[in-house]
Short mmCIF file of C-alpha atoms in Angstrom, two decimals:
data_model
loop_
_atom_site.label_atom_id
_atom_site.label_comp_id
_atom_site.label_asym_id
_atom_site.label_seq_id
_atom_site.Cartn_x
_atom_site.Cartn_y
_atom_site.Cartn_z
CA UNK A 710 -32.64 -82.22 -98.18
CA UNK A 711 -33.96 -79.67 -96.57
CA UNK A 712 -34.73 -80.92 -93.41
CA UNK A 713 -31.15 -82.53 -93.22
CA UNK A 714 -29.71 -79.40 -93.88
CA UNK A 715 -31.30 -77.88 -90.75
CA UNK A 716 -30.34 -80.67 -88.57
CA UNK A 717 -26.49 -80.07 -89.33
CA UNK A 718 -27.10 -76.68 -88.69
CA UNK A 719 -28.75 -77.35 -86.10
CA UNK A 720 -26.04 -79.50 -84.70
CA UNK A 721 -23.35 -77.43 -85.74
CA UNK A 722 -25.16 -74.48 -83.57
CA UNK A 723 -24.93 -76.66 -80.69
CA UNK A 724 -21.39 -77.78 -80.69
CA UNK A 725 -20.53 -73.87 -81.59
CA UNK A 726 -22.11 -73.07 -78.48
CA UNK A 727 -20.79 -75.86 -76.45
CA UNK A 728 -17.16 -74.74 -77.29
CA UNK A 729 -17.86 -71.46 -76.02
CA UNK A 730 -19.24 -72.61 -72.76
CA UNK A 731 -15.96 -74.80 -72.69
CA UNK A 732 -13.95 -72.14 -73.21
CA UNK A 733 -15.64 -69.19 -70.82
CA UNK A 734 -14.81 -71.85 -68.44
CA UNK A 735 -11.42 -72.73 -69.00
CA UNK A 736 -11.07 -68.66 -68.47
CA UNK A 737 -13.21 -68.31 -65.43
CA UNK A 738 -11.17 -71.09 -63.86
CA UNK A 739 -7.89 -69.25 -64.76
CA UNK A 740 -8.91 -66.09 -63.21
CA UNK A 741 -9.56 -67.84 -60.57
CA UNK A 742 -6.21 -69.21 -60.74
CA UNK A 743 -4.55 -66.27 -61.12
CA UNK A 744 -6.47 -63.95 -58.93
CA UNK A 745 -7.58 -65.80 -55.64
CA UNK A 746 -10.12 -64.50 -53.57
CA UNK A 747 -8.10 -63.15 -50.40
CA UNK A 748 -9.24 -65.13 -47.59
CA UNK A 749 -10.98 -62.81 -44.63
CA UNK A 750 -8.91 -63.13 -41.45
CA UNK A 751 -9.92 -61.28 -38.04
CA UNK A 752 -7.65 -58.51 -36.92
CA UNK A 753 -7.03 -57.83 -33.01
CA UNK A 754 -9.12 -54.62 -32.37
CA UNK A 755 -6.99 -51.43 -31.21
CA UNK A 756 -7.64 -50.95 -27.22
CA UNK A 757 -7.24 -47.07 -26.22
CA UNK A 758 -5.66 -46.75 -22.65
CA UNK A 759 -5.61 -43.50 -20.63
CA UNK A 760 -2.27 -42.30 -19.62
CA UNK A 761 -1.75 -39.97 -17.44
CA UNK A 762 -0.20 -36.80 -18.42
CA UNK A 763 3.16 -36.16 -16.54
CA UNK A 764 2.89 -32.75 -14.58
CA UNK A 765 5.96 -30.92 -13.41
CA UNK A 766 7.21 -30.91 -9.74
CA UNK A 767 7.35 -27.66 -8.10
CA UNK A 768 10.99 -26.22 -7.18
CA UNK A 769 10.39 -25.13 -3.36
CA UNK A 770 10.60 -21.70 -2.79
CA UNK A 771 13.81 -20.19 -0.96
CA UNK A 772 13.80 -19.00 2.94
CA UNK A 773 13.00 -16.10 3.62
CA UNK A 774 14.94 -13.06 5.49
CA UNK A 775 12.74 -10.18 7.13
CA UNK A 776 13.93 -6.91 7.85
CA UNK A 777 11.38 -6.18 10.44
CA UNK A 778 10.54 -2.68 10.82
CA UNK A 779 7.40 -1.27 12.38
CA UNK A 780 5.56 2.13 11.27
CA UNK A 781 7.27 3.87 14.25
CA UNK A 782 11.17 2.88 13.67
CA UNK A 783 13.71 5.51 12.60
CA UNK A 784 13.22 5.54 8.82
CA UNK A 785 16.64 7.12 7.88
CA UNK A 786 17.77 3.30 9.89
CA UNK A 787 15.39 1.11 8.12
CA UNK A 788 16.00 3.02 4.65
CA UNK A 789 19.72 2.36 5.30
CA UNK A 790 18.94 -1.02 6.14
CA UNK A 791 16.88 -2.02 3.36
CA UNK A 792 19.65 -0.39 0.61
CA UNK A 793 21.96 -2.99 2.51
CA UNK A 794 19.74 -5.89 2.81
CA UNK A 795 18.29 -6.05 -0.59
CA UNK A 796 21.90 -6.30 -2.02
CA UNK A 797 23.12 -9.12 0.94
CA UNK A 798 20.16 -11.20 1.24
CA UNK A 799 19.60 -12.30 -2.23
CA UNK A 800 23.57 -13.68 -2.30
CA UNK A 801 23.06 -15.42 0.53
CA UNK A 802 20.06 -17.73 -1.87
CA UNK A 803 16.80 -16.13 0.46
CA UNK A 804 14.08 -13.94 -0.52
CA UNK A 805 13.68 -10.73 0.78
CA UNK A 806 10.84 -9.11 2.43
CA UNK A 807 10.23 -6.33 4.79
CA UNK A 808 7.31 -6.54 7.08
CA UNK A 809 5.65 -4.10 9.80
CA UNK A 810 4.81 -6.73 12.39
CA UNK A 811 5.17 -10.56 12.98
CA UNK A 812 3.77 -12.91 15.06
CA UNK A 813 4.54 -16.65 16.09
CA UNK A 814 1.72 -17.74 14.17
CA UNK A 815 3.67 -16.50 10.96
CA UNK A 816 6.14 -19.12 11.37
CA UNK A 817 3.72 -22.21 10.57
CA UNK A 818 2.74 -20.40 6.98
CA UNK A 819 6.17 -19.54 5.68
CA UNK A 820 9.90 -20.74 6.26
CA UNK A 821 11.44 -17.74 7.42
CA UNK A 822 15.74 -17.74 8.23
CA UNK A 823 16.84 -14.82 9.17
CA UNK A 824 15.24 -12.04 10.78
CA UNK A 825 16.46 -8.33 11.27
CA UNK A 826 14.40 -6.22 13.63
CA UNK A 827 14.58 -2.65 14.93
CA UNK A 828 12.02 -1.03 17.11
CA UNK A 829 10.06 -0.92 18.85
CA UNK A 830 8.89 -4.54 17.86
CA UNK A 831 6.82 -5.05 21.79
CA UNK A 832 6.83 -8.97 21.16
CA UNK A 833 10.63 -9.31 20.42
CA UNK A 834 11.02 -12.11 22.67
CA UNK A 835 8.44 -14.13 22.13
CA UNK A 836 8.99 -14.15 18.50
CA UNK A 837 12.78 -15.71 19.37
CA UNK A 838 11.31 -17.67 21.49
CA UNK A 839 8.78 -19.10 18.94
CA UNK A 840 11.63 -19.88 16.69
CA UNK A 841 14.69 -21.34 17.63
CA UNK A 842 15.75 -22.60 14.33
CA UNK A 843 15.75 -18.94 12.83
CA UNK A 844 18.34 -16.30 13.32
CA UNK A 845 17.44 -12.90 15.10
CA UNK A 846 19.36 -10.00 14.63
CA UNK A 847 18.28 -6.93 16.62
CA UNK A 848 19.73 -4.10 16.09
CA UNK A 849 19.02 -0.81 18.70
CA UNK A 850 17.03 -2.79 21.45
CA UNK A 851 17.29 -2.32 25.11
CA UNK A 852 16.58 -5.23 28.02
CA UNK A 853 16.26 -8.37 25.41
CA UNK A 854 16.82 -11.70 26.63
CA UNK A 855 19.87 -13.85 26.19
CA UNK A 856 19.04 -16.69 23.62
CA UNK A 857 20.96 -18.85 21.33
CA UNK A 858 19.52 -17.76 17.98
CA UNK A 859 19.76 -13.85 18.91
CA UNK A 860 22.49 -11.28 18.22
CA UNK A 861 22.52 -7.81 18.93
CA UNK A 862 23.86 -4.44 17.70
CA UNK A 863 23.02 -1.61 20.64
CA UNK A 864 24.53 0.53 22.78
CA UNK A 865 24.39 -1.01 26.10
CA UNK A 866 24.79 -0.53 29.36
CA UNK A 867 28.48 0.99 28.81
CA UNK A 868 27.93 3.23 26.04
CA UNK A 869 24.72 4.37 27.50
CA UNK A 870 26.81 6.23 30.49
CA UNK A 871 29.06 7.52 27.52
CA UNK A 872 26.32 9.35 26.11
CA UNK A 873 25.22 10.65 29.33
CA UNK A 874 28.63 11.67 30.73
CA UNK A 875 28.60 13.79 27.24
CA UNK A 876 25.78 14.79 27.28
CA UNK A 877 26.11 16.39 30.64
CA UNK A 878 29.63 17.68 29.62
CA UNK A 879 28.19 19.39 26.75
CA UNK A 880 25.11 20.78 28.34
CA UNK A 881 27.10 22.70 31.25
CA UNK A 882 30.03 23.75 28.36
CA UNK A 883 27.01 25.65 26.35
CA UNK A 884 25.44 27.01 29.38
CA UNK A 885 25.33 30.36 31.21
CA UNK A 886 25.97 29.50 35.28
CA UNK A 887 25.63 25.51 34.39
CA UNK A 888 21.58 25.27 34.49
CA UNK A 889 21.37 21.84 33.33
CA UNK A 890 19.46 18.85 34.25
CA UNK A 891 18.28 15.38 33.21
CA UNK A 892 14.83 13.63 32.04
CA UNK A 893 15.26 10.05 32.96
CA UNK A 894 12.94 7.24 32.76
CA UNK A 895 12.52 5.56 36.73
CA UNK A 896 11.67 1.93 35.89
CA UNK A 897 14.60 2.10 33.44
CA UNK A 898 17.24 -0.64 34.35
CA UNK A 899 19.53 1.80 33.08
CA UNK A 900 18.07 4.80 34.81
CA UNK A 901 20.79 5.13 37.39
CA UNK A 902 23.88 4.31 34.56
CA UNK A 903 22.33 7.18 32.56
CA UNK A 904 21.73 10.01 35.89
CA UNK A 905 25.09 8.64 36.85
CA UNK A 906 27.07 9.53 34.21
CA UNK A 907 25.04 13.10 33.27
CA UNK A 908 26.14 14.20 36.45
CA UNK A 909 29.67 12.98 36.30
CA UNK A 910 30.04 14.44 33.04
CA UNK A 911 28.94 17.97 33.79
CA UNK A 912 31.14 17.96 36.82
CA UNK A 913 34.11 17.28 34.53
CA UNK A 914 33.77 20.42 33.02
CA UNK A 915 33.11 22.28 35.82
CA UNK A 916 34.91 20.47 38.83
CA UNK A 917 34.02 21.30 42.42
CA UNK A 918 34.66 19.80 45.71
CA UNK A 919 31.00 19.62 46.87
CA UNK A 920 29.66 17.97 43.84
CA UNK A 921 27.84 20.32 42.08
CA UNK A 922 27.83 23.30 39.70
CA UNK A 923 27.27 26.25 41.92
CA UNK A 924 25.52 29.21 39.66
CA UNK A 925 27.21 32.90 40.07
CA UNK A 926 23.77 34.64 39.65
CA UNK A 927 20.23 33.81 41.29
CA UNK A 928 18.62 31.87 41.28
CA UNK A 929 20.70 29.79 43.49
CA UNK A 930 20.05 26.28 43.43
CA UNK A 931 22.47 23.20 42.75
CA UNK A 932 23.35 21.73 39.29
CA UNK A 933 23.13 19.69 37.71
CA UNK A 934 19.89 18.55 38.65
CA UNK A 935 17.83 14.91 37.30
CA UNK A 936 13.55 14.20 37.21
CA UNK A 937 12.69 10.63 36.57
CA UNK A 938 9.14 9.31 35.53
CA UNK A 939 7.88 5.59 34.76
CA UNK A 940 8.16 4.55 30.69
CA UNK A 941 4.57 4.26 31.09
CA UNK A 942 3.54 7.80 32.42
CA UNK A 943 0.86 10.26 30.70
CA UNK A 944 2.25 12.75 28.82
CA UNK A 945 0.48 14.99 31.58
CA UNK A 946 2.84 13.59 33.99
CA UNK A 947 5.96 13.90 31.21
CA UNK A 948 5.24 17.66 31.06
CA UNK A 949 4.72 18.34 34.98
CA UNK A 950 8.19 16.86 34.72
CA UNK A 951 9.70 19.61 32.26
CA UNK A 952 8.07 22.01 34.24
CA UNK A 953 9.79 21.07 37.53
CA UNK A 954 12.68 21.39 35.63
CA UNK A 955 11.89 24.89 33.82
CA UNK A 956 10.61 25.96 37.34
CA UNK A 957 14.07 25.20 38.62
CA UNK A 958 15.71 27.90 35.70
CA UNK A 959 17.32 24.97 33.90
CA UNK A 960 18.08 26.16 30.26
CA UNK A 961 19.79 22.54 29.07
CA UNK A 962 18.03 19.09 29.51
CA UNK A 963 19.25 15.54 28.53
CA UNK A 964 16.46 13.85 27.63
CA UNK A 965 17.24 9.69 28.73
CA UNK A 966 16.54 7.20 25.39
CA UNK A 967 12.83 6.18 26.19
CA UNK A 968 11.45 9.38 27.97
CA UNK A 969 8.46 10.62 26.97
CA UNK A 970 7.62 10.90 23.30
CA UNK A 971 8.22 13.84 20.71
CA UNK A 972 5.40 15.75 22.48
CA UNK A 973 7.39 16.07 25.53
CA UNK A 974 10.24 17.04 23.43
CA UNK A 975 7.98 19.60 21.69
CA UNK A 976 6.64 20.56 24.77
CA UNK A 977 10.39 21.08 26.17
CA UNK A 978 11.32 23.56 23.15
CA UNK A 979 8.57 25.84 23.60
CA UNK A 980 9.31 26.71 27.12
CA UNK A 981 12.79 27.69 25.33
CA UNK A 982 14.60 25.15 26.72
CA UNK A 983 17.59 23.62 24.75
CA UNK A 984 18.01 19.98 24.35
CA UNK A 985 20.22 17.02 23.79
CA UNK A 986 19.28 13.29 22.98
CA UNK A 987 19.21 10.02 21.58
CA UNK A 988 17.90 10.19 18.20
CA UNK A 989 17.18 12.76 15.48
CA UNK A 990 14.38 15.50 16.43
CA UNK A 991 11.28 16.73 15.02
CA UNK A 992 12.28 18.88 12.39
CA UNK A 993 9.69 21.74 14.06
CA UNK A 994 12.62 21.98 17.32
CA UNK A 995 15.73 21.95 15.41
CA UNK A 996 16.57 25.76 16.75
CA UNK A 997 16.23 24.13 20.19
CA UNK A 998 18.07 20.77 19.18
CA UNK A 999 21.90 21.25 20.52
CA UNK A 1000 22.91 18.30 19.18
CA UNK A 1001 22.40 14.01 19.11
CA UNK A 1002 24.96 11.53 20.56
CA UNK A 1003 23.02 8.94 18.76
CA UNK A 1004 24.47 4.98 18.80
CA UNK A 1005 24.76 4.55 14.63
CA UNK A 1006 24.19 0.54 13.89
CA UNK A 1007 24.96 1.01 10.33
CA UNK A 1008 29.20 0.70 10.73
CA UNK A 1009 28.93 -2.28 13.21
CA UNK A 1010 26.50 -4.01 10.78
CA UNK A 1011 29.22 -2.95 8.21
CA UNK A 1012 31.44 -4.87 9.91
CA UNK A 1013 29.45 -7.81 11.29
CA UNK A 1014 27.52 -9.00 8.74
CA UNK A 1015 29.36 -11.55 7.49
CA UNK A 1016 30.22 -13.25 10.49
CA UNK A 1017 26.62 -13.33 11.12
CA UNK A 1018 25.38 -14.67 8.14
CA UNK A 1019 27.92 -17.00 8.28
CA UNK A 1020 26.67 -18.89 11.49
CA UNK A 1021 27.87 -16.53 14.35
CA UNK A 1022 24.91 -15.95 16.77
CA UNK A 1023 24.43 -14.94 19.55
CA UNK A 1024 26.78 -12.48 20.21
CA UNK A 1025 26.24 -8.46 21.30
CA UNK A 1026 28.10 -5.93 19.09
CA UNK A 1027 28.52 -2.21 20.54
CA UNK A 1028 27.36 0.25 18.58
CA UNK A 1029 29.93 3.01 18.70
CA UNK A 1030 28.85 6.68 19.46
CA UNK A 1031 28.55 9.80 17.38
CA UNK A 1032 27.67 13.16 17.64
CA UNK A 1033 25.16 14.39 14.64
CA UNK A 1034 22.28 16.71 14.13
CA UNK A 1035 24.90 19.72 15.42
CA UNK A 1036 23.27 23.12 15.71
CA UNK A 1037 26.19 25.37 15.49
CA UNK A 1038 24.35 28.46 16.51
CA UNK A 1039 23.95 26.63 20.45
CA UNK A 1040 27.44 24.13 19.86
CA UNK A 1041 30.45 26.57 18.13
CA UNK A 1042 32.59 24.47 16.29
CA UNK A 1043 35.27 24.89 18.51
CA UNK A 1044 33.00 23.76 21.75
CA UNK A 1045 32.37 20.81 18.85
CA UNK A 1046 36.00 19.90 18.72
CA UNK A 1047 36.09 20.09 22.55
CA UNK A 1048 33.10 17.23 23.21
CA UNK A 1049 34.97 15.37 19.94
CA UNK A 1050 38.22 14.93 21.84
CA UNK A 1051 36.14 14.40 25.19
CA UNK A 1052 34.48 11.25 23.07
CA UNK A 1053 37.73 9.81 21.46
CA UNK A 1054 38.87 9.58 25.37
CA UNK A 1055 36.10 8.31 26.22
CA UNK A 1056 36.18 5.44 24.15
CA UNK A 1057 39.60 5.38 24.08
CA UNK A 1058 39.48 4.61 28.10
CA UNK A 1059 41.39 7.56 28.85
CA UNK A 1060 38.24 9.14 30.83
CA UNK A 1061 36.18 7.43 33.31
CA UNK A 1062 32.56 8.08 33.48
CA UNK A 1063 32.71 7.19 37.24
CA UNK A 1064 29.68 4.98 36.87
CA UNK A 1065 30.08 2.67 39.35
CA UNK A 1066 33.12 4.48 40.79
CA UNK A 1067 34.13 7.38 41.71
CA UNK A 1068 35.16 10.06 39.51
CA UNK A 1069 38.39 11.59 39.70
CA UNK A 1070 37.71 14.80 38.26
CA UNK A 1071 41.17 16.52 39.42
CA UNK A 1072 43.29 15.39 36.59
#
């Protein structure tokens, strides 16, 4: 009994555990069902390119416009000038610079269109020369050449005797037994314009049949009376010329634009001798300084700019004359109005300087 009673157990146990097998794998096999495996598929690998990283174009710079103006130029022109220019230039879409010098190599570094010099600026021609597609304006020079892309603003030829025929008006009006005379420069084109028209003028004021201003007192000798020297002289020679003149007892001298330097005019004032020019003096000889018929560029600049900027070249404005830097203790201001009214005929055309002609000095 026993031993049947264990195999029934024993049997039982076995088909106990045989349903559980059964059923562990009915469930394996529905998770399986339910949750497949994911199948593995190969994904493209990611390629990293380079790009390149967009840079900006540069905006060109503008042209540029120069106001050329060297160490030695008048600075109450070239401070006038820049006031002007730094307003203009910058409507007209250019930079502005000012420069002491230039030379044609500049103009293979930098894009320059317009160009205002004054002097002295010794390679003025050569730098038009160099560049024909830029626009020179030159304002005071004497003897330039004639080019297409070059304007000028100076005095000229014709105002030149002006100044001279005033000059020599004024100096015999102011002077004791007309003692006057002339420092010219010899190699000057304009040497003979300028002598010219200092005589003519100081024989206006004091007319005379023989040409000259005969003194009342000794010494006797005829004035007005004229020493010329080369540009290039010594300033040795420049003062054996004032004292040919002093030795002569002249007491007024017109001293030609371009003669000498401010040590002749220096020189000139300490041997007391009174003097008329050009351009503003040394302030150390104002008490000898009668007065300046200076050529004044700013009012023709004024008045020409525009049509210059606007494509107008080469063309020659006259700069119109003025008399400044008065010393009222050698020119009253009634001798002042005088050589006023003398100028407004002059460039009026009521008075003739007689350069080139004679002068008819009996009206």
């Amino acid at each position: 009994m026993e031993n049947g009673y264990y195999r029934i157990n024993k049997n039982l146990i076995v088909f106990v555990v045989g349903m559980i097998i059964l059923l562990v794998s009915a469930c394996s096999l529905n998770q399986q069902e339910q949750y497949p495996m994911p199948s593995l598929t190969s994904q493209p690998m990611m390629t990293l390119t380079q790009t390149e990283t967009p840079t900006s174009t540069p905006t060109p710079l503008p042209p540029v416009s120069v106001l050329l103006a060297p160490p030695e130029a008048d600075k109450v022109i070239v401070n006038a000038l820049q006031e002007r220019l730094s307003t203009w230039i910058p409507l007209e879409g250019l930079r502005f610079q000012i420069l002491p010098s230039m030379d044609k190599d500049d103009f293979k570094v930098e894009q320059y269109k317009v160009i205002i010099a004054v002097p002295p600026v010794p390679n003025m021609n050569s730098l038009v020369l160099a560049a024909p597609e830029v626009k020179f304006l030159a304002i005071g020079f004497d003897n330039l050449i004639q080019a297409p892309n070059l304007s000028t603003i100076a005095a000229g030829e014709n105002l030149l005797d002006e100044q001279a025929f005033l000059a020599g008006y004024i100096a015999t009006m102011i002077t004791p037994d007309w003692r006057v005379g002339m420092i010219g420069v010899a190699d000057s084109p304009l040497v003979d314009t300028a002598r010219k028209g200092f005589i003519n003028g100081a024989l206006f004021y004091c007319p005379s049949p023989m040409g000259v201003c005969n003194p009342t007192y000794a010494p006797f000798y005829e004035y007005p009376l004229y020493v010329e020297m080369n540009k290039d002289a010594s300033e040795a020679d420049w003062r054996s010329a004032a004292k040919y003149l002093k030795g002569l007892a002249v007491e007024t001298v017109y001293v030609m634009p371009g003669a000498g330097s401010d040590s002749l005019l220096n020189y000139l004032a300490e041997q007391g001798i009174n003097l008329i020019g050009g351009k503003t003096p040394p302030s150390n000889i104002k008490d000898h300084w009668v007065a300046t018929l200076g050529f004044s560029p700013l009012d023709a600049l004024d008045d020409y700019w525009q049509e210059f900027i606007g494509g107008s070249v080469s063309k020659n404005v006259a700069i119109p004359i003025e008399i400044c830097d008065i010393n009222q203790d050698l020119l009253s201001p009634g001798k002042q109005r005088l050589a006023e009214e003398v100028l407004a005929d002059l460039t009026a055309g009521y008075i003739d300087t007689g350069v080139g002609a004679k002068l008819n000095t009996e009206e």
